[in-house]
Amino acid sequence: MSTASLPANPDPSPGPNHVAIIMDGNGRWAKARGLPRVAGHRRGADAVRRVVRGAGELGIPVITLFAFSTENWTRPADEVSDLMGLLRHYLRSELEELRKNGARLRVIGNRDGLASDIVADIADAENMTRGNSRIDVNICINYGSRDEILRATRSLARQVAAGELDVDRIDANLFERELLTAGVPDPDLLIRTSGEQRISNFLLWQCAYSELVFVDTLWPDFGKDDLERAIAEFRRRERRYGGVGG
Ligand code: FPP
């Protein structure tokens, strides 16, 4: 067959509906410049702004960013306090930028462990962006997937013990409704920056069939171009969901 008979514009494989990102490498970015770790986190927050805007421009409907894990509390107290300060600042100062991007913000994580003013800021930011519909931006704060799965399991076990739920009715759909991500589609693409190749207790249930892309770029240097490259890699993958493919 000559190339002339090929369709001029073959149907491209679909892009991801939901991109999740483990933002890693802030500390190494700072260290390489002789700066304190907080400087890396600050530049990391700039990258969050850039990437959210870029994702909107690329037409990605859902993006989820891992900002603070249940394990991050074990970091030195001043680093935890710097990170909480940055999250507080983001939730308060980013509302106009989120509005311009048509972004609806949702914070995913256990709010019990967070300072009460941050919990209030989260509620305000979620309420104020509720009407936006171009892109859903999920930020995971005090999030850990094992903890999430255990809480879901306990909740279902309590319903069974109380006679409210037949144990045989527990299936994937019912289970997902108990997760902190209830209503959020599973990520199609999971990106981790900084060359590390781990999942680190992030969306363990939800990423069962996600395509994983690991990039060497440190998070503070990550931008729209890197996102586009990761999406190009995603498009080259064949997703089989345990089947044999086409
Ligand atoms: C990992 O880098 C990054 C974090 C633990 C925090 C991520 C936080 C931000 C990007 C800034 C605040 C976020 C928002 C949403 C405003 P690391 O410190 O583990 O880096 P290292 O592995 O090089 O030490």
PDB file of C-alpha atoms and ligand atoms in Angstrom:
ATOM      1  CA  MET A   1       0.000   0.000   0.000  1.00  0.00           C
ATOM      2  CA  SER A   2       1.440   3.370  -0.918  1.00  0.00           C
ATOM      3  CA  THR A   3       1.509   6.068   1.721  1.00  0.00           C
ATOM      4  CA  ALA A   4      -0.741   8.138  -0.560  1.00  0.00           C
ATOM      5  CA  SER A   5      -3.626   5.806   0.277  1.00  0.00           C
ATOM      6  CA  LEU A   6      -3.191   6.219   4.028  1.00  0.00           C
ATOM      7  CA  PRO A   7      -5.661   8.545   5.710  1.00  0.00           C
ATOM      8  CA  ALA A   8      -4.141  12.022   5.897  1.00  0.00           C
ATOM      9  CA  ASN A   9      -4.899  12.395   9.554  1.00  0.00           C
ATOM     10  CA  PRO A  10      -5.179   9.037  11.302  1.00  0.00           C
ATOM     11  CA  ASP A  11      -7.341   9.145  14.393  1.00  0.00           C
ATOM     12  CA  PRO A  12      -4.924   9.871  17.236  1.00  0.00           C
ATOM     13  CA  SER A  13      -5.149   7.705  20.336  1.00  0.00           C
ATOM     14  CA  PRO A  14      -7.104   9.500  23.022  1.00  0.00           C
ATOM     15  CA  GLY A  15      -5.305  11.595  25.594  1.00  0.00           C
ATOM     16  CA  PRO A  16      -5.726  10.940  29.309  1.00  0.00           C
ATOM     17  CA  ASN A  17      -8.933  12.049  30.986  1.00  0.00           C
ATOM     18  CA  HIS A  18      -7.230  12.156  34.372  1.00  0.00           C
ATOM     19  CA  VAL A  19      -3.546  12.849  35.059  1.00  0.00           C
ATOM     20  CA  ALA A  20      -2.178  12.293  38.571  1.00  0.00           C
ATOM     21  CA  ILE A  21       1.253  13.582  39.557  1.00  0.00           C
ATOM     22  CA  ILE A  22       3.659  12.715  42.374  1.00  0.00           C
ATOM     23  CA  MET A  23       5.541  16.004  42.622  1.00  0.00           C
ATOM     24  CA  ASP A  24       9.024  14.982  43.715  1.00  0.00           C
ATOM     25  CA  GLY A  25      12.449  16.586  43.805  1.00  0.00           C
ATOM     26  CA  ASN A  26      11.898  19.948  45.499  1.00  0.00           C
ATOM     27  CA  GLY A  27      14.595  19.224  48.088  1.00  0.00           C
ATOM     28  CA  ARG A  28      17.156  18.126  45.502  1.00  0.00           C
ATOM     29  CA  TRP A  29      16.375  21.182  43.372  1.00  0.00           C
ATOM     30  CA  ALA A  30      17.161  23.414  46.363  1.00  0.00           C
ATOM     31  CA  LYS A  31      20.229  21.427  47.431  1.00  0.00           C
ATOM     32  CA  ALA A  32      21.759  21.673  43.953  1.00  0.00           C
ATOM     33  CA  ARG A  33      21.603  25.457  44.329  1.00  0.00           C
ATOM     34  CA  GLY A  34      22.816  25.606  47.934  1.00  0.00           C
ATOM     35  CA  LEU A  35      19.371  26.809  49.033  1.00  0.00           C
ATOM     36  CA  PRO A  36      17.211  25.676  51.973  1.00  0.00           C
ATOM     37  CA  ARG A  37      14.627  22.997  51.202  1.00  0.00           C
ATOM     38  CA  VAL A  38      11.807  25.501  51.599  1.00  0.00           C
ATOM     39  CA  ALA A  39      13.121  27.349  48.521  1.00  0.00           C
ATOM     40  CA  GLY A  40      12.531  24.156  46.531  1.00  0.00           C
ATOM     41  CA  HIS A  41       9.005  23.853  47.897  1.00  0.00           C
ATOM     42  CA  ARG A  42       8.322  27.498  46.982  1.00  0.00           C
ATOM     43  CA  ARG A  43       9.451  26.870  43.427  1.00  0.00           C
ATOM     44  CA  GLY A  44       7.397  23.692  43.565  1.00  0.00           C
ATOM     45  CA  ALA A  45       4.316  25.776  44.320  1.00  0.00           C
ATOM     46  CA  ASP A  46       5.128  27.936  41.245  1.00  0.00           C
ATOM     47  CA  ALA A  47       5.275  24.733  39.205  1.00  0.00           C
ATOM     48  CA  VAL A  48       1.824  23.764  40.527  1.00  0.00           C
ATOM     49  CA  ARG A  49       0.427  27.042  39.165  1.00  0.00           C
ATOM     50  CA  ARG A  50       2.177  26.522  35.798  1.00  0.00           C
ATOM     51  CA  VAL A  51       1.081  22.911  35.442  1.00  0.00           C
ATOM     52  CA  VAL A  52      -2.546  23.571  36.411  1.00  0.00           C
ATOM     53  CA  ARG A  53      -2.682  26.326  33.784  1.00  0.00           C
ATOM     54  CA  GLY A  54      -0.944  24.105  31.215  1.00  0.00           C
ATOM     55  CA  ALA A  55      -3.277  21.188  31.918  1.00  0.00           C
ATOM     56  CA  GLY A  56      -6.270  23.468  31.332  1.00  0.00           C
ATOM     57  CA  GLU A  57      -4.767  24.661  28.040  1.00  0.00           C
ATOM     58  CA  LEU A  58      -4.127  21.061  26.974  1.00  0.00           C
ATOM     59  CA  GLY A  59      -7.756  20.172  27.656  1.00  0.00           C
ATOM     60  CA  ILE A  60      -7.056  17.679  30.435  1.00  0.00           C
ATOM     61  CA  PRO A  61     -10.350  17.351  32.340  1.00  0.00           C
ATOM     62  CA  VAL A  62      -8.949  16.144  35.693  1.00  0.00           C
ATOM     63  CA  ILE A  63      -5.566  16.602  37.368  1.00  0.00           C
ATOM     64  CA  THR A  64      -4.589  15.330  40.819  1.00  0.00           C
ATOM     65  CA  LEU A  65      -1.457  16.491  42.633  1.00  0.00           C
ATOM     66  CA  PHE A  66       0.150  14.810  45.659  1.00  0.00           C
ATOM     67  CA  ALA A  67       1.131  17.742  47.891  1.00  0.00           C
ATOM     68  CA  PHE A  68       1.436  16.253  51.386  1.00  0.00           C
ATOM     69  CA  SER A  69       1.275  12.628  52.446  1.00  0.00           C
ATOM     70  CA  THR A  70       0.289  11.089  55.781  1.00  0.00           C
ATOM     71  CA  GLU A  71       3.983  10.119  56.037  1.00  0.00           C
ATOM     72  CA  ASN A  72       5.274  13.671  55.436  1.00  0.00           C
ATOM     73  CA  TRP A  73       4.527  14.565  59.099  1.00  0.00           C
ATOM     74  CA  THR A  74       7.759  12.693  59.956  1.00  0.00           C
ATOM     75  CA  ARG A  75       9.829  15.445  58.264  1.00  0.00           C
ATOM     76  CA  PRO A  76      11.553  18.048  60.475  1.00  0.00           C
ATOM     77  CA  ALA A  77       8.973  20.316  62.161  1.00  0.00           C
ATOM     78  CA  ASP A  78      10.167  23.461  60.351  1.00  0.00           C
ATOM     79  CA  GLU A  79       9.796  21.795  56.946  1.00  0.00           C
ATOM     80  CA  VAL A  80       6.271  20.593  57.820  1.00  0.00           C
ATOM     81  CA  SER A  81       5.440  24.111  58.939  1.00  0.00           C
ATOM     82  CA  ASP A  82       6.864  25.586  55.690  1.00  0.00           C
ATOM     83  CA  LEU A  83       4.804  23.154  53.610  1.00  0.00           C
ATOM     84  CA  MET A  84       1.624  23.927  55.574  1.00  0.00           C
ATOM     85  CA  GLY A  85       2.355  27.643  55.107  1.00  0.00           C
ATOM     86  CA  LEU A  86       2.657  27.168  51.348  1.00  0.00           C
ATOM     87  CA  LEU A  87      -0.585  25.182  51.204  1.00  0.00           C
ATOM     88  CA  ARG A  88      -2.344  27.852  53.265  1.00  0.00           C
ATOM     89  CA  HIS A  89      -1.002  30.533  50.923  1.00  0.00           C
ATOM     90  CA  TYR A  90      -2.037  28.554  47.853  1.00  0.00           C
ATOM     91  CA  LEU A  91      -5.597  28.018  49.116  1.00  0.00           C
ATOM     92  CA  ARG A  92      -5.984  31.732  49.879  1.00  0.00           C
ATOM     93  CA  SER A  93      -4.145  33.391  47.022  1.00  0.00           C
ATOM     94  CA  GLU A  94      -4.840  31.096  44.100  1.00  0.00           C
ATOM     95  CA  LEU A  95      -8.615  31.467  43.877  1.00  0.00           C
ATOM     96  CA  GLU A  96      -8.500  34.121  41.147  1.00  0.00           C
ATOM     97  CA  GLU A  97      -6.003  32.071  39.105  1.00  0.00           C
ATOM     98  CA  LEU A  98      -8.193  28.967  39.535  1.00  0.00           C
ATOM     99  CA  ARG A  99     -11.235  30.977  38.435  1.00  0.00           C
ATOM    100  CA  LYS A 100      -9.375  32.238  35.323  1.00  0.00           C
ATOM    101  CA  ASN A 101      -8.467  28.638  34.491  1.00  0.00           C
ATOM    102  CA  GLY A 102     -12.040  27.464  35.005  1.00  0.00           C
ATOM    103  CA  ALA A 103     -10.698  25.147  37.683  1.00  0.00           C
ATOM    104  CA  ARG A 104     -12.771  23.431  40.341  1.00  0.00           C
ATOM    105  CA  LEU A 105     -10.650  22.640  43.374  1.00  0.00           C
ATOM    106  CA  ARG A 106     -11.123  19.604  45.566  1.00  0.00           C
ATOM    107  CA  VAL A 107      -8.828  18.666  48.422  1.00  0.00           C
ATOM    108  CA  ILE A 108      -8.438  14.939  48.999  1.00  0.00           C
ATOM    109  CA  GLY A 109      -7.091  13.670  52.308  1.00  0.00           C
ATOM    110  CA  ASN A 110      -7.815  13.252  55.975  1.00  0.00           C
ATOM    111  CA  ARG A 111      -8.820  16.681  57.288  1.00  0.00           C
ATOM    112  CA  ASP A 112      -8.828  15.558  60.937  1.00  0.00           C
ATOM    113  CA  GLY A 113      -5.054  15.938  61.113  1.00  0.00           C
ATOM    114  CA  LEU A 114      -4.981  19.469  59.655  1.00  0.00           C
ATOM    115  CA  ALA A 115      -4.997  22.830  61.452  1.00  0.00           C
ATOM    116  CA  SER A 116      -8.523  24.241  61.745  1.00  0.00           C
ATOM    117  CA  ASP A 117      -7.724  27.367  59.685  1.00  0.00           C
ATOM    118  CA  ILE A 118      -6.488  25.192  56.792  1.00  0.00           C
ATOM    119  CA  VAL A 119      -9.658  23.078  57.004  1.00  0.00           C
ATOM    120  CA  ALA A 120     -11.687  26.305  56.793  1.00  0.00           C
ATOM    121  CA  ASP A 121      -9.572  27.558  53.844  1.00  0.00           C
ATOM    122  CA  ILE A 122     -10.138  24.259  52.054  1.00  0.00           C
ATOM    123  CA  ALA A 123     -13.911  24.530  52.515  1.00  0.00           C
ATOM    124  CA  ASP A 124     -13.869  28.151  51.246  1.00  0.00           C
ATOM    125  CA  ALA A 125     -11.710  27.320  48.208  1.00  0.00           C
ATOM    126  CA  GLU A 126     -13.883  24.326  47.315  1.00  0.00           C
ATOM    127  CA  ASN A 127     -17.082  26.376  47.663  1.00  0.00           C
ATOM    128  CA  MET A 128     -15.743  29.312  45.676  1.00  0.00           C
ATOM    129  CA  THR A 129     -14.570  27.163  42.765  1.00  0.00           C
ATOM    130  CA  ARG A 130     -17.529  24.742  42.786  1.00  0.00           C
ATOM    131  CA  GLY A 131     -19.139  26.322  39.706  1.00  0.00           C
ATOM    132  CA  ASN A 132     -16.015  26.035  37.489  1.00  0.00           C
ATOM    133  CA  SER A 133     -16.104  23.260  34.929  1.00  0.00           C
ATOM    134  CA  ARG A 134     -13.113  23.403  32.559  1.00  0.00           C
ATOM    135  CA  ILE A 135     -10.772  21.351  34.748  1.00  0.00           C
ATOM    136  CA  ASP A 136     -11.037  19.543  38.077  1.00  0.00           C
ATOM    137  CA  VAL A 137      -7.939  20.149  40.184  1.00  0.00           C
ATOM    138  CA  ASN A 138      -7.556  17.716  43.084  1.00  0.00           C
ATOM    139  CA  ILE A 139      -4.865  18.429  45.634  1.00  0.00           C
ATOM    140  CA  CYS A 140      -4.003  15.606  48.009  1.00  0.00           C
ATOM    141  CA  ILE A 141      -3.159  16.920  51.469  1.00  0.00           C
ATOM    142  CA  ASN A 142      -2.598  14.591  54.429  1.00  0.00           C
ATOM    143  CA  TYR A 143      -3.393  11.767  52.032  1.00  0.00           C
ATOM    144  CA  GLY A 144      -2.252   8.157  52.319  1.00  0.00           C
ATOM    145  CA  SER A 145      -3.759   5.383  50.283  1.00  0.00           C
ATOM    146  CA  ARG A 146      -3.455   2.569  52.839  1.00  0.00           C
ATOM    147  CA  ASP A 147      -5.136   4.756  55.439  1.00  0.00           C
ATOM    148  CA  GLU A 148      -7.895   5.567  52.927  1.00  0.00           C
ATOM    149  CA  ILE A 149      -8.441   1.877  52.121  1.00  0.00           C
ATOM    150  CA  LEU A 150      -8.484   0.917  55.808  1.00  0.00           C
ATOM    151  CA  ARG A 151     -11.060   3.612  56.590  1.00  0.00           C
ATOM    152  CA  ALA A 152     -13.233   2.443  53.686  1.00  0.00           C
ATOM    153  CA  THR A 153     -12.972  -1.146  54.935  1.00  0.00           C
ATOM    154  CA  ARG A 154     -13.886  -0.177  58.503  1.00  0.00           C
ATOM    155  CA  SER A 155     -16.851   1.837  57.295  1.00  0.00           C
ATOM    156  CA  LEU A 156     -18.194  -1.085  55.258  1.00  0.00           C
ATOM    157  CA  ALA A 157     -17.526  -3.519  58.121  1.00  0.00           C
ATOM    158  CA  ARG A 158     -19.513  -1.276  60.472  1.00  0.00           C
ATOM    159  CA  GLN A 159     -22.430  -1.202  58.008  1.00  0.00           C
ATOM    160  CA  VAL A 160     -22.352  -5.002  57.783  1.00  0.00           C
ATOM    161  CA  ALA A 161     -22.139  -5.367  61.598  1.00  0.00           C
ATOM    162  CA  ALA A 162     -25.095  -3.013  62.013  1.00  0.00           C
ATOM    163  CA  GLY A 163     -27.126  -5.164  59.631  1.00  0.00           C
ATOM    164  CA  GLU A 164     -27.372  -2.294  57.123  1.00  0.00           C
ATOM    165  CA  LEU A 165     -25.371  -3.985  54.373  1.00  0.00           C
ATOM    166  CA  ASP A 166     -25.279  -7.515  52.994  1.00  0.00           C
ATOM    167  CA  VAL A 167     -21.606  -8.533  52.750  1.00  0.00           C
ATOM    168  CA  ASP A 168     -22.173  -9.973  49.258  1.00  0.00           C
ATOM    169  CA  ARG A 169     -23.175  -6.535  47.994  1.00  0.00           C
ATOM    170  CA  ILE A 170     -19.607  -5.260  48.504  1.00  0.00           C
ATOM    171  CA  ASP A 171     -18.126  -4.855  45.040  1.00  0.00           C
ATOM    172  CA  ALA A 172     -15.692  -2.428  43.420  1.00  0.00           C
ATOM    173  CA  ASN A 173     -18.389   0.215  42.871  1.00  0.00           C
ATOM    174  CA  LEU A 174     -19.577   0.149  46.466  1.00  0.00           C
ATOM    175  CA  PHE A 175     -15.999   0.154  47.752  1.00  0.00           C
ATOM    176  CA  GLU A 176     -15.051   3.164  45.619  1.00  0.00           C
ATOM    177  CA  ARG A 177     -17.894   5.155  47.109  1.00  0.00           C
ATOM    178  CA  GLU A 178     -16.196   4.853  50.504  1.00  0.00           C
ATOM    179  CA  LEU A 179     -12.858   6.191  49.248  1.00  0.00           C
ATOM    180  CA  LEU A 180     -11.809   9.836  49.584  1.00  0.00           C
ATOM    181  CA  THR A 181     -11.838   9.979  45.780  1.00  0.00           C
ATOM    182  CA  ALA A 182     -15.527   9.001  45.523  1.00  0.00           C
ATOM    183  CA  GLY A 183     -16.820  10.443  42.267  1.00  0.00           C
ATOM    184  CA  VAL A 184     -13.341  11.074  40.785  1.00  0.00           C
ATOM    185  CA  PRO A 185     -12.521   8.886  37.767  1.00  0.00           C
ATOM    186  CA  ASP A 186      -9.422   6.683  38.082  1.00  0.00           C
ATOM    187  CA  PRO A 187      -6.196   8.271  36.784  1.00  0.00           C
ATOM    188  CA  ASP A 188      -5.291   7.212  33.240  1.00  0.00           C
ATOM    189  CA  LEU A 189      -1.760   8.499  33.596  1.00  0.00           C
ATOM    190  CA  LEU A 190       0.403   8.704  36.718  1.00  0.00           C
ATOM    191  CA  ILE A 191       3.543  10.822  36.439  1.00  0.00           C
ATOM    192  CA  ARG A 192       6.333  10.924  39.021  1.00  0.00           C
ATOM    193  CA  THR A 193       9.072  13.502  38.684  1.00  0.00           C
ATOM    194  CA  SER A 194      12.715  13.462  39.818  1.00  0.00           C
ATOM    195  CA  GLY A 195      13.726  10.025  38.562  1.00  0.00           C
ATOM    196  CA  GLU A 196      12.269   8.074  41.495  1.00  0.00           C
ATOM    197  CA  GLN A 197      10.206   5.066  40.420  1.00  0.00           C
ATOM    198  CA  ARG A 198       7.800   4.397  43.292  1.00  0.00           C
ATOM    199  CA  ILE A 199       4.089   4.856  44.000  1.00  0.00           C
ATOM    200  CA  SER A 200       4.686   5.909  47.649  1.00  0.00           C
ATOM    201  CA  ASN A 201       1.205   5.132  49.006  1.00  0.00           C
ATOM    202  CA  PHE A 202      -0.547   7.304  46.384  1.00  0.00           C
ATOM    203  CA  LEU A 203      -3.927   6.243  44.926  1.00  0.00           C
ATOM    204  CA  LEU A 204      -3.106   2.521  45.216  1.00  0.00           C
ATOM    205  CA  TRP A 205      -6.651   1.353  44.434  1.00  0.00           C
ATOM    206  CA  GLN A 206      -7.299   4.044  41.834  1.00  0.00           C
ATOM    207  CA  CYS A 207      -4.088   3.471  39.839  1.00  0.00           C
ATOM    208  CA  ALA A 208      -4.757  -0.248  39.264  1.00  0.00           C
ATOM    209  CA  TYR A 209      -4.727   0.310  35.482  1.00  0.00           C
ATOM    210  CA  SER A 210      -2.978   3.672  35.189  1.00  0.00           C
ATOM    211  CA  GLU A 211      -0.068   4.065  32.818  1.00  0.00           C
ATOM    212  CA  LEU A 212       3.036   5.043  34.811  1.00  0.00           C
ATOM    213  CA  VAL A 213       5.468   7.591  33.430  1.00  0.00           C
ATOM    214  CA  PHE A 214       8.619   8.431  35.386  1.00  0.00           C
ATOM    215  CA  VAL A 215      10.529  11.538  34.343  1.00  0.00           C
ATOM    216  CA  ASP A 216      13.930  12.775  35.516  1.00  0.00           C
ATOM    217  CA  THR A 217      12.915  16.448  35.701  1.00  0.00           C
ATOM    218  CA  LEU A 218      12.773  17.769  39.261  1.00  0.00           C
ATOM    219  CA  TRP A 219       9.326  19.078  40.148  1.00  0.00           C
ATOM    220  CA  PRO A 220      10.276  22.799  40.369  1.00  0.00           C
ATOM    221  CA  ASP A 221      11.493  22.575  36.735  1.00  0.00           C
ATOM    222  CA  PHE A 222       8.422  20.701  35.476  1.00  0.00           C
ATOM    223  CA  GLY A 223       6.196  22.599  33.070  1.00  0.00           C
ATOM    224  CA  LYS A 224       3.635  22.323  30.308  1.00  0.00           C
ATOM    225  CA  ASP A 225       6.226  20.940  27.848  1.00  0.00           C
ATOM    226  CA  ASP A 226       7.073  18.094  30.239  1.00  0.00           C
ATOM    227  CA  LEU A 227       3.374  17.399  30.676  1.00  0.00           C
ATOM    228  CA  GLU A 228       2.931  17.257  26.898  1.00  0.00           C
ATOM    229  CA  ARG A 229       5.866  14.834  26.593  1.00  0.00           C
ATOM    230  CA  ALA A 230       4.380  12.559  29.267  1.00  0.00           C
ATOM    231  CA  ILE A 231       1.051  12.620  27.437  1.00  0.00           C
ATOM    232  CA  ALA A 232       2.802  11.755  24.148  1.00  0.00           C
ATOM    233  CA  GLU A 233       4.350   8.745  25.935  1.00  0.00           C
ATOM    234  CA  PHE A 234       0.901   7.814  27.288  1.00  0.00           C
ATOM    235  CA  ARG A 235      -0.539   7.896  23.751  1.00  0.00           C
ATOM    236  CA  ARG A 236       2.113   5.419  22.613  1.00  0.00           C
ATOM    237  CA  ARG A 237       1.074   2.893  25.269  1.00  0.00           C
ATOM    238  CA  GLU A 238      -1.386   0.129  24.571  1.00  0.00           C
ATOM    239  CA  ARG A 239      -3.832  -0.207  27.452  1.00  0.00           C
ATOM    240  CA  ARG A 240      -5.052  -3.746  27.856  1.00  0.00           C
ATOM    241  CA  TYR A 241      -6.720  -3.855  31.295  1.00  0.00           C
ATOM    242  CA  GLY A 242      -5.666  -7.471  31.682  1.00  0.00           C
ATOM    243  CA  GLY A 243      -6.967  -8.453  28.237  1.00  0.00           C
ATOM    244  CA  VAL A 244      -4.936  -9.231  25.121  1.00  0.00           C
ATOM    245  CA  GLY A 245      -5.333  -5.933  23.286  1.00  0.00           C
ATOM    246  CA  GLY A 246      -6.364  -5.140  19.737  1.00  0.00           C
TER     247      GLY A 246
HETATM  248  C1  FPP B   1       8.541  16.218  47.245  1.00  0.00           C
HETATM  249  O1  FPP B   1       9.818  16.783  47.165  1.00  0.00           O
HETATM  250  C2  FPP B   1       7.564  17.250  47.417  1.00  0.00           C
HETATM  251  C3  FPP B   1       6.781  17.396  48.518  1.00  0.00           C
HETATM  252  C4  FPP B   1       6.823  16.470  49.660  1.00  0.00           C
HETATM  253  C5  FPP B   1       5.833  18.494  48.658  1.00  0.00           C
HETATM  254  C6  FPP B   1       5.132  18.942  47.433  1.00  0.00           C
HETATM  255  C7  FPP B   1       4.743  20.343  47.669  1.00  0.00           C
HETATM  256  C8  FPP B   1       4.770  21.319  46.757  1.00  0.00           C
HETATM  257  C9  FPP B   1       5.039  21.094  45.351  1.00  0.00           C
HETATM  258  C10 FPP B   1       4.539  22.747  47.154  1.00  0.00           C
HETATM  259  C11 FPP B   1       3.227  23.070  47.719  1.00  0.00           C
HETATM  260  C12 FPP B   1       2.063  22.531  46.992  1.00  0.00           C
HETATM  261  C13 FPP B   1       0.991  23.242  46.608  1.00  0.00           C
HETATM  262  C14 FPP B   1      -0.190  22.569  46.062  1.00  0.00           C
HETATM  263  C15 FPP B   1       0.939  24.704  46.709  1.00  0.00           C
HETATM  264  P1  FPP B   1      10.908  16.370  48.250  1.00  0.00           P
HETATM  265  O2  FPP B   1      10.932  17.430  49.278  1.00  0.00           O
HETATM  266  O3  FPP B   1      10.645  14.993  48.757  1.00  0.00           O
HETATM  267  O4  FPP B   1      12.182  16.419  47.344  1.00  0.00           O
HETATM  268  P2  FPP B   1      13.505  15.533  47.498  1.00  0.00           P
HETATM  269  O5  FPP B   1      13.096  14.095  47.286  1.00  0.00           O
HETATM  270  O6  FPP B   1      14.376  16.048  46.416  1.00  0.00           O
HETATM  271  O7  FPP B   1      14.049  15.781  48.868  1.00  0.00           O
END
